[in-house]
PDB file of C-alpha atoms and ligand atoms in Angstrom:
ATOM      1  CA  MET K  20      -0.457 -94.147 134.459  1.00 97.00           C
ATOM      2  CA  LYS K  21       0.006 -91.011 133.725  1.00 98.00           C
ATOM      3  CA  LEU K  22      -0.358 -89.841 129.759  1.00 98.00           C
ATOM      4  CA  TYR K  23       1.218 -86.876 128.571  1.00 98.00           C
ATOM      5  CA  PHE K  24      -0.519 -85.614 125.902  1.00 98.00           C
ATOM      6  CA  SER K  25      -1.590 -82.883 123.764  1.00 98.00           C
ATOM      7  CA  PRO K  26      -4.732 -81.573 122.801  1.00 98.00           C
ATOM      8  CA  LEU K  27      -5.918 -83.424 119.239  1.00 98.00           C
ATOM      9  CA  ALA K  28      -2.192 -84.329 118.552  1.00 98.00           C
ATOM     10  CA  CYS K  29      -1.712 -88.140 117.904  1.00 98.00           C
ATOM     11  CA  SER K  30      -1.501 -88.622 121.721  1.00 98.00           C
ATOM     12  CA  MET K  31      -5.165 -88.902 121.527  1.00 99.00           C
ATOM     13  CA  ALA K  32      -5.794 -92.222 120.327  1.00 99.00           C
ATOM     14  CA  THR K  33      -4.029 -93.055 123.552  1.00 99.00           C
ATOM     15  CA  ARG K  34      -6.696 -91.436 125.225  1.00 99.00           C
ATOM     16  CA  ILE K  35      -9.600 -93.328 123.001  1.00 99.00           C
ATOM     17  CA  ALA K  36      -7.820 -96.435 124.255  1.00 99.00           C
ATOM     18  CA  LEU K  37      -7.918 -95.977 127.802  1.00 98.00           C
ATOM     19  CA  TYR K  38     -11.273 -94.513 127.800  1.00 98.00           C
ATOM     20  CA  GLU K  39     -12.078 -97.643 125.857  1.00 98.00           C
ATOM     21  CA  ALA K  40     -10.451 -99.890 128.182  1.00 98.00           C
ATOM     22  CA  GLY K  41     -12.359 -97.989 130.851  1.00 98.00           C
ATOM     23  CA  ALA K  42      -8.610 -97.877 132.293  1.00 98.00           C
ATOM     24  CA  ASP K  43      -8.085 -95.599 135.660  1.00 97.00           C
ATOM     25  CA  ALA K  44      -5.206 -93.010 133.971  1.00 98.00           C
ATOM     26  CA  ALA K  45      -4.102 -89.416 134.401  1.00 98.00           C
ATOM     27  CA  PHE K  46      -3.961 -86.995 131.939  1.00 98.00           C
ATOM     28  CA  VAL K  47      -1.049 -84.409 131.554  1.00 98.00           C
ATOM     29  CA  ARG K  48      -0.891 -82.190 128.991  1.00 98.00           C
ATOM     30  CA  VAL K  49       2.194 -80.460 127.557  1.00 98.00           C
ATOM     31  CA  ASP K  50       2.674 -77.871 125.978  1.00 97.00           C
ATOM     32  CA  LEU K  51       4.581 -78.546 122.654  1.00 97.00           C
ATOM     33  CA  ALA K  52       5.990 -75.394 122.384  1.00 95.00           C
ATOM     34  CA  THR K  53       7.824 -74.726 125.697  1.00 97.00           C
ATOM     35  CA  LYS K  54       8.173 -78.574 126.511  1.00 98.00           C
ATOM     36  CA  ARG K  55       6.427 -77.681 129.576  1.00 97.00           C
ATOM     37  CA  ALA K  56       4.137 -80.253 131.259  1.00 98.00           C
ATOM     38  CA  ASP K  57       0.673 -79.222 133.517  1.00 97.00           C
ATOM     39  CA  ASP K  58       2.419 -81.303 136.280  1.00 93.00           C
ATOM     40  CA  GLY K  59       5.280 -79.046 136.420  1.00 95.00           C
ATOM     41  CA  ALA K  60       7.788 -81.259 134.687  1.00 94.00           C
ATOM     42  CA  ASP K  61      10.245 -80.211 132.135  1.00 98.00           C
ATOM     43  CA  PHE K  62       9.108 -82.693 129.018  1.00 98.00           C
ATOM     44  CA  GLY K  63      12.563 -82.859 127.449  1.00 97.00           C
ATOM     45  CA  ALA K  64      13.676 -84.375 130.628  1.00 97.00           C
ATOM     46  CA  VAL K  65      10.868 -86.744 130.794  1.00 97.00           C
ATOM     47  CA  THR K  66      11.791 -87.789 127.059  1.00 98.00           C
ATOM     48  CA  PRO K  67      14.515 -86.501 125.099  1.00 96.00           C
ATOM     49  CA  LEU K  68      12.755 -85.885 122.027  1.00 97.00           C
ATOM     50  CA  GLY K  69       9.494 -84.063 123.632  1.00 98.00           C
ATOM     51  CA  LEU K  70       6.685 -85.734 121.669  1.00 98.00           C
ATOM     52  CA  VAL K  71       3.739 -87.045 123.173  1.00 98.00           C
ATOM     53  CA  PRO K  72       2.531 -89.598 123.415  1.00 98.00           C
ATOM     54  CA  ALA K  73       4.640 -90.778 126.425  1.00 98.00           C
ATOM     55  CA  LEU K  74       3.084 -92.853 129.081  1.00 98.00           C
ATOM     56  CA  ARG K  75       4.165 -93.780 132.468  1.00 98.00           C
ATOM     57  CA  THR K  76       3.048 -96.912 133.500  1.00 98.00           C
ATOM     58  CA  ASP K  77       1.763 -97.881 137.455  1.00 97.00           C
ATOM     59  CA  ASP K  78       5.481 -99.933 137.398  1.00 97.00           C
ATOM     60  CA  GLY K  79       7.343 -96.243 136.472  1.00 97.00           C
ATOM     61  CA  GLU K  80       8.638 -97.190 133.301  1.00 98.00           C
ATOM     62  CA  LEU K  81       8.441 -94.370 130.733  1.00 98.00           C
ATOM     63  CA  LEU K  82       6.794 -95.984 127.111  1.00 98.00           C
ATOM     64  CA  THR K  83       7.078 -93.519 124.075  1.00 98.00           C
ATOM     65  CA  GLU K  84       5.701 -94.279 120.396  1.00 98.00           C
ATOM     66  CA  ASN K  85       2.204 -94.558 119.676  1.00 98.00           C
ATOM     67  CA  ALA K  86       2.521 -97.911 118.234  1.00 98.00           C
ATOM     68  CA  ALA K  87       4.303 -99.459 121.310  1.00 98.00           C
ATOM     69  CA  ILE K  88       2.019 -97.669 123.904  1.00 99.00           C
ATOM     70  CA  LEU K  89      -1.376 -98.169 122.236  1.00 99.00           C
ATOM     71  CA  GLN K  90      -0.652-102.011 122.215  1.00 98.00           C
ATOM     72  CA  TYR K  91       0.298-101.934 125.900  1.00 98.00           C
ATOM     73  CA  VAL K  92      -3.218-100.538 126.808  1.00 98.00           C
ATOM     74  CA  ALA K  93      -4.698-102.733 124.698  1.00 98.00           C
ATOM     75  CA  ASP K  94      -2.900-105.636 126.014  1.00 98.00           C
ATOM     76  CA  ARG K  95      -3.682-104.285 129.631  1.00 98.00           C
ATOM     77  CA  SER K  96      -7.267-104.547 128.793  1.00 98.00           C
ATOM     78  CA  PRO K  97      -7.972-107.555 127.016  1.00 98.00           C
ATOM     79  CA  GLN K  98     -11.793-107.667 127.731  1.00 98.00           C
ATOM     80  CA  ALA K  99     -11.788-104.147 125.586  1.00 98.00           C
ATOM     81  CA  ARG K 100     -10.785-106.410 122.712  1.00 98.00           C
ATOM     82  CA  MET K 101      -8.917-103.642 120.742  1.00 98.00           C
ATOM     83  CA  ALA K 102      -5.738-105.782 119.474  1.00 98.00           C
ATOM     84  CA  PRO K 103      -5.809-109.325 118.468  1.00 98.00           C
ATOM     85  CA  ASP K 104      -3.891-112.040 120.168  1.00 95.00           C
ATOM     86  CA  ASP K 105      -2.959-114.251 117.306  1.00 97.00           C
ATOM     87  CA  ALA K 106       0.176-114.147 115.185  1.00 98.00           C
ATOM     88  CA  ALA K 107      -1.864-113.136 112.367  1.00 98.00           C
ATOM     89  CA  GLY K 108      -4.111-110.384 113.321  1.00 98.00           C
ATOM     90  CA  ARG K 109      -1.162-108.840 115.482  1.00 98.00           C
ATOM     91  CA  ALA K 110       0.679-108.767 112.254  1.00 98.00           C
ATOM     92  CA  ARG K 111      -1.884-107.088 110.711  1.00 98.00           C
ATOM     93  CA  LEU K 112      -2.580-104.950 113.554  1.00 98.00           C
ATOM     94  CA  GLN K 113       1.387-103.713 113.513  1.00 98.00           C
ATOM     95  CA  GLN K 114       0.945-103.644 109.704  1.00 98.00           C
ATOM     96  CA  TRP K 115      -1.509-100.652 109.928  1.00 98.00           C
ATOM     97  CA  LEU K 116      -0.356 -99.046 113.056  1.00 99.00           C
ATOM     98  CA  SER K 117       3.313 -99.051 110.687  1.00 98.00           C
ATOM     99  CA  PHE K 118       1.219 -97.739 107.929  1.00 99.00           C
ATOM    100  CA  ILE K 119      -0.760 -94.999 109.918  1.00 99.00           C
ATOM    101  CA  GLY K 120       2.461 -93.935 111.959  1.00 99.00           C
ATOM    102  CA  THR K 121       5.281 -94.052 108.598  1.00 98.00           C
ATOM    103  CA  GLU K 122       2.985 -93.695 105.537  1.00 98.00           C
ATOM    104  CA  LEU K 123       0.560 -91.015 106.964  1.00 99.00           C
ATOM    105  CA  HIS K 124       1.612 -89.285 110.290  1.00 98.00           C
ATOM    106  CA  LYS K 125       5.478 -88.628 109.408  1.00 98.00           C
ATOM    107  CA  THR K 126       5.240 -88.713 105.486  1.00 98.00           C
ATOM    108  CA  VAL K 127       2.009 -86.595 105.163  1.00 98.00           C
ATOM    109  CA  PHE K 128       0.906 -84.748 107.992  1.00 98.00           C
ATOM    110  CA  SER K 129       4.004 -84.069 110.065  1.00 98.00           C
ATOM    111  CA  PRO K 130       5.423 -81.720 107.096  1.00 98.00           C
ATOM    112  CA  LEU K 131       1.783 -80.353 106.320  1.00 98.00           C
ATOM    113  CA  LEU K 132       1.303 -79.426 110.024  1.00 98.00           C
ATOM    114  CA  ASP K 133       4.562 -78.074 110.910  1.00 97.00           C
ATOM    115  CA  ALA K 134       4.472 -74.467 110.727  1.00 95.00           C
ATOM    116  CA  SER K 135       8.388 -74.178 109.962  1.00 96.00           C
ATOM    117  CA  ALA K 136       8.435 -76.738 107.237  1.00 97.00           C
ATOM    118  CA  PRO K 137       9.479 -75.489 103.610  1.00 98.00           C
ATOM    119  CA  ASP K 138       7.211 -75.020 100.994  1.00 97.00           C
ATOM    120  CA  ALA K 139       9.119 -77.588  99.116  1.00 98.00           C
ATOM    121  CA  ALA K 140       8.661 -80.079 102.327  1.00 98.00           C
ATOM    122  CA  ARG K 141       4.482 -79.510 101.875  1.00 98.00           C
ATOM    123  CA  ASP K 142       4.393 -80.077  98.168  1.00 98.00           C
ATOM    124  CA  TYR K 143       6.139 -83.278  98.643  1.00 98.00           C
ATOM    125  CA  ALA K 144       3.664 -84.194 101.824  1.00 98.00           C
ATOM    126  CA  LEU K 145       1.163 -83.284  99.593  1.00 98.00           C
ATOM    127  CA  LYS K 146       2.457 -85.640  96.609  1.00 98.00           C
ATOM    128  CA  LYS K 147       2.268 -88.583  98.275  1.00 98.00           C
ATOM    129  CA  SER K 148      -0.634 -88.040 100.272  1.00 98.00           C
ATOM    130  CA  GLY K 149      -2.683 -89.250  96.912  1.00 98.00           C
ATOM    131  CA  PRO K 150      -1.678 -92.719  96.985  1.00 98.00           C
ATOM    132  CA  ARG K 151      -1.448 -93.730 100.167  1.00 98.00           C
ATOM    133  CA  LEU K 152      -5.068 -92.184 101.285  1.00 99.00           C
ATOM    134  CA  ASP K 153      -5.800 -94.382  98.074  1.00 98.00           C
ATOM    135  CA  VAL K 154      -4.116 -97.505  99.854  1.00 98.00           C
ATOM    136  CA  LEU K 155      -6.758 -96.789 102.470  1.00 98.00           C
ATOM    137  CA  GLU K 156      -9.718 -96.132 100.676  1.00 98.00           C
ATOM    138  CA  ARG K 157      -9.293 -99.597  99.046  1.00 98.00           C
ATOM    139  CA  HIS K 158      -9.099-101.352 102.584  1.00 98.00           C
ATOM    140  CA  ILE K 159     -11.966 -99.295 103.798  1.00 98.00           C
ATOM    141  CA  GLU K 160     -14.389 -99.693 101.062  1.00 98.00           C
ATOM    142  CA  ARG K 161     -14.322-103.629 102.161  1.00 98.00           C
ATOM    143  CA  HIS K 162     -13.866-103.307 105.728  1.00 98.00           C
ATOM    144  CA  GLU K 163     -15.912-101.790 108.378  1.00 98.00           C
ATOM    145  CA  HIS K 164     -12.563-101.317 110.593  1.00 98.00           C
ATOM    146  CA  LEU K 165      -8.984-101.754 109.900  1.00 98.00           C
ATOM    147  CA  VAL K 166      -8.670-105.108 111.785  1.00 98.00           C
ATOM    148  CA  ASP K 167     -12.057-107.196 112.144  1.00 93.00           C
ATOM    149  CA  GLU K 168     -13.413-105.397 115.055  1.00 97.00           C
ATOM    150  CA  PHE K 169     -12.590-101.725 116.418  1.00 98.00           C
ATOM    151  CA  GLY K 170      -9.260-101.234 117.961  1.00 98.00           C
ATOM    152  CA  VAL K 171      -6.020 -99.379 118.568  1.00 98.00           C
ATOM    153  CA  ALA K 172      -5.730 -98.900 114.619  1.00 99.00           C
ATOM    154  CA  ASP K 173      -8.758 -97.060 114.122  1.00 99.00           C
ATOM    155  CA  ALA K 174      -8.583 -94.954 117.185  1.00 99.00           C
ATOM    156  CA  TYR K 175      -4.920 -93.862 115.599  1.00 99.00           C
ATOM    157  CA  LEU K 176      -6.540 -93.635 111.914  1.00 99.00           C
ATOM    158  CA  VAL K 177      -9.692 -91.384 113.329  1.00 99.00           C
ATOM    159  CA  THR K 178      -7.293 -88.810 115.072  1.00 98.00           C
ATOM    160  CA  VAL K 179      -4.698 -88.483 112.076  1.00 98.00           C
ATOM    161  CA  LEU K 180      -7.636 -88.294 109.583  1.00 98.00           C
ATOM    162  CA  ASN K 181      -9.106 -85.529 111.638  1.00 98.00           C
ATOM    163  CA  TRP K 182      -6.294 -82.960 111.058  1.00 98.00           C
ATOM    164  CA  THR K 183      -6.700 -83.055 107.179  1.00 98.00           C
ATOM    165  CA  ALA K 184      -9.441 -80.399 108.220  1.00 97.00           C
ATOM    166  CA  VAL K 185      -6.413 -77.696 109.222  1.00 97.00           C
ATOM    167  CA  THR K 186      -4.172 -79.100 105.249  1.00 98.00           C
ATOM    168  CA  PRO K 187      -5.236 -79.115 101.940  1.00 97.00           C
ATOM    169  CA  ILE K 188      -6.580 -82.421 101.575  1.00 98.00           C
ATOM    170  CA  ASP K 189     -10.020 -82.880 100.800  1.00 98.00           C
ATOM    171  CA  LEU K 190     -11.019 -86.087 102.412  1.00 98.00           C
ATOM    172  CA  THR K 191     -14.646 -85.867 100.718  1.00 98.00           C
ATOM    173  CA  LYS K 192     -12.321 -87.567  97.566  1.00 98.00           C
ATOM    174  CA  TRP K 193     -11.906 -90.737  99.527  1.00 98.00           C
ATOM    175  CA  SER K 194     -15.642 -91.730 100.723  1.00 98.00           C
ATOM    176  CA  ALA K 195     -15.472 -94.817 101.841  1.00 98.00           C
ATOM    177  CA  THR K 196     -12.627 -93.148 104.374  1.00 98.00           C
ATOM    178  CA  HIS K 197     -14.954 -89.978 104.913  1.00 98.00           C
ATOM    179  CA  ALA K 198     -17.508 -91.926 106.092  1.00 98.00           C
ATOM    180  CA  TYR K 199     -15.845 -94.676 108.044  1.00 98.00           C
ATOM    181  CA  ALA K 200     -13.749 -91.021 109.893  1.00 98.00           C
ATOM    182  CA  ALA K 201     -17.495 -90.270 110.139  1.00 98.00           C
ATOM    183  CA  ARG K 202     -18.535 -93.304 111.625  1.00 98.00           C
ATOM    184  CA  VAL K 203     -16.185 -94.122 114.137  1.00 98.00           C
ATOM    185  CA  ARG K 204     -16.400 -90.532 115.496  1.00 98.00           C
ATOM    186  CA  THR K 205     -19.810 -91.706 116.730  1.00 98.00           C
ATOM    187  CA  ARG K 206     -18.091 -94.650 118.919  1.00 98.00           C
ATOM    188  CA  PRO K 207     -18.491 -93.280 122.840  1.00 98.00           C
ATOM    189  CA  SER K 208     -14.905 -93.870 123.482  1.00 98.00           C
ATOM    190  CA  VAL K 209     -14.061 -91.628 120.707  1.00 99.00           C
ATOM    191  CA  ALA K 210     -16.910 -88.786 120.674  1.00 98.00           C
ATOM    192  CA  ARG K 211     -15.984 -88.294 124.255  1.00 98.00           C
ATOM    193  CA  ALA K 212     -12.313 -87.842 123.385  1.00 98.00           C
ATOM    194  CA  PHE K 213     -12.765 -85.535 120.397  1.00 98.00           C
ATOM    195  CA  ALA K 214     -15.195 -83.467 122.836  1.00 98.00           C
ATOM    196  CA  GLU K 215     -12.770 -83.248 125.790  1.00 98.00           C
ATOM    197  CA  GLU K 216      -9.682 -82.225 123.457  1.00 98.00           C
ATOM    198  CA  SER K 217     -11.156 -79.821 121.128  1.00 98.00           C
ATOM    199  CA  ALA K 218     -12.697 -77.597 124.136  1.00 98.00           C
ATOM    200  CA  LEU K 219      -8.729 -78.070 125.392  1.00 98.00           C
ATOM    201  CA  TYR K 220      -7.407 -77.263 122.135  1.00 97.00           C
ATOM    202  CA  ALA K 221      -9.875 -74.218 121.634  1.00 96.00           C
ATOM    203  CA  ARG K 222      -8.852 -72.932 125.177  1.00 93.00           C
ATOM    204  CA  ALA K 223      -5.282 -72.773 124.318  1.00 90.00           C
ATOM    205  CA  ARG K 224      -5.753 -71.272 121.143  1.00 87.00           C
ATOM    206  CA  GLU K 225      -7.967 -68.473 122.988  1.00 89.00           C
ATOM    207  CA  ASN K 226      -5.308 -67.817 125.453  1.00 85.00           C
ATOM    208  CA  ALA K 227      -2.751 -67.668 123.155  1.00 80.00           C
ATOM    209  CA  ARG K 228      -4.625 -65.357 121.298  1.00 64.00           C
ATOM    210  CA  PRO K 229      -2.954 -61.366 120.951  1.00 59.00           C
ATOM    211  CA  ALA K 230      -4.758 -58.990 123.099  1.00 53.00           C
ATOM    212  CA  THR K 231      -7.429 -56.469 120.742  1.00 50.00           C
ATOM    213  CA  PRO K 232      -5.256 -53.628 120.129  1.00 50.00           C
TER     214      PRO K 232
HETATM  215  N1  GSH F 325       7.236 -91.534 116.582  1.00 51.35           N
HETATM  216  C1  GSH F 325       6.029 -90.580 117.552  1.00 51.35           C
HETATM  217  C2  GSH F 325       5.617 -89.371 117.211  1.00 51.35           C
HETATM  218  C3  GSH F 325       5.181 -88.793 118.093  1.00 51.35           C
HETATM  219  C4  GSH F 325       4.892 -87.305 117.415  1.00 51.35           C
HETATM  220  O1  GSH F 325       5.053 -86.960 116.314  1.00 51.35           O
HETATM  221  N2  GSH F 325       4.477 -86.134 118.369  1.00 51.35           N
HETATM  222  C5  GSH F 325       3.822 -85.124 117.796  1.00 51.35           C
HETATM  223  C6  GSH F 325       2.330 -84.481 118.348  1.00 51.35           C
HETATM  224  S1  GSH F 325       1.425 -85.775 117.064  1.00 51.35           S
HETATM  225  C7  GSH F 325       4.844 -83.923 118.816  1.00 51.35           C
HETATM  226  O2  GSH F 325       4.866 -84.234 119.940  1.00 51.35           O
HETATM  227  N3  GSH F 325       5.150 -83.343 118.149  1.00 51.35           N
HETATM  228  C8  GSH F 325       5.866 -82.182 118.926  1.00 51.35           C
HETATM  229  C9  GSH F 325       7.181 -81.787 118.379  1.00 51.35           C
HETATM  230  O3  GSH F 325       7.240 -82.291 116.964  1.00 51.35           O
HETATM  231  O4  GSH F 325       8.079 -80.953 119.022  1.00 51.35           O
HETATM  232  C10 GSH F 325       4.988 -91.302 117.511  1.00 51.35           C
HETATM  233  O5  GSH F 325       4.833 -92.366 116.756  1.00 51.35           O
HETATM  234  O6  GSH F 325       5.015 -91.552 118.913  1.00 51.35           O
END
């Protein structure tokens, strides 16, 4: 398998899942600004919107979309128990993956993180953030993980919550969610992914820094 990723982007959820599964995978960094991949590929030709994650499977298929890729990785390694296999459990997982992908990632964080977003879009996203984090908080107050035990939805959520650090959202106002994020980050697969991708992120920023006059 080959994962196209960008440091600390949503693709980190798949890295966490791959580590959790102990799966063999190659990681190919994509420069999201130029759409160039480190393996020389034109990422816009790999996948038309040029969005990470994209996963090339061992059968040569290309998968896109966090929810699909995360469930694929979980289902390939059932021993890691990252996705329930009963109908009700799977529906709960789908519910949280959809919530994270649409209500948090795209509604709240995409406008807040996109430097080209107009101020009105940012204001809109901030207004939407409170009720959505409230929903999450009420669930997390009563559950250690999103679904039964640590799984791919937690990998996606901890990745997305990390972005609050560079937005005006103060996560400490949601104390259970804040504690959840800190707790999940100590899990070895998650800690390893954060350490590796934070280093790559810092190096990329260093290289992009203009020379001091
Ligand atoms: N619907 C996609 C969204 C993926 C997405 O938004 N990826 C971001 C990084 S977190 C990206 O590649 N952004 C680059 C861009 O917008 O050009 C999914 O769920 O996988």
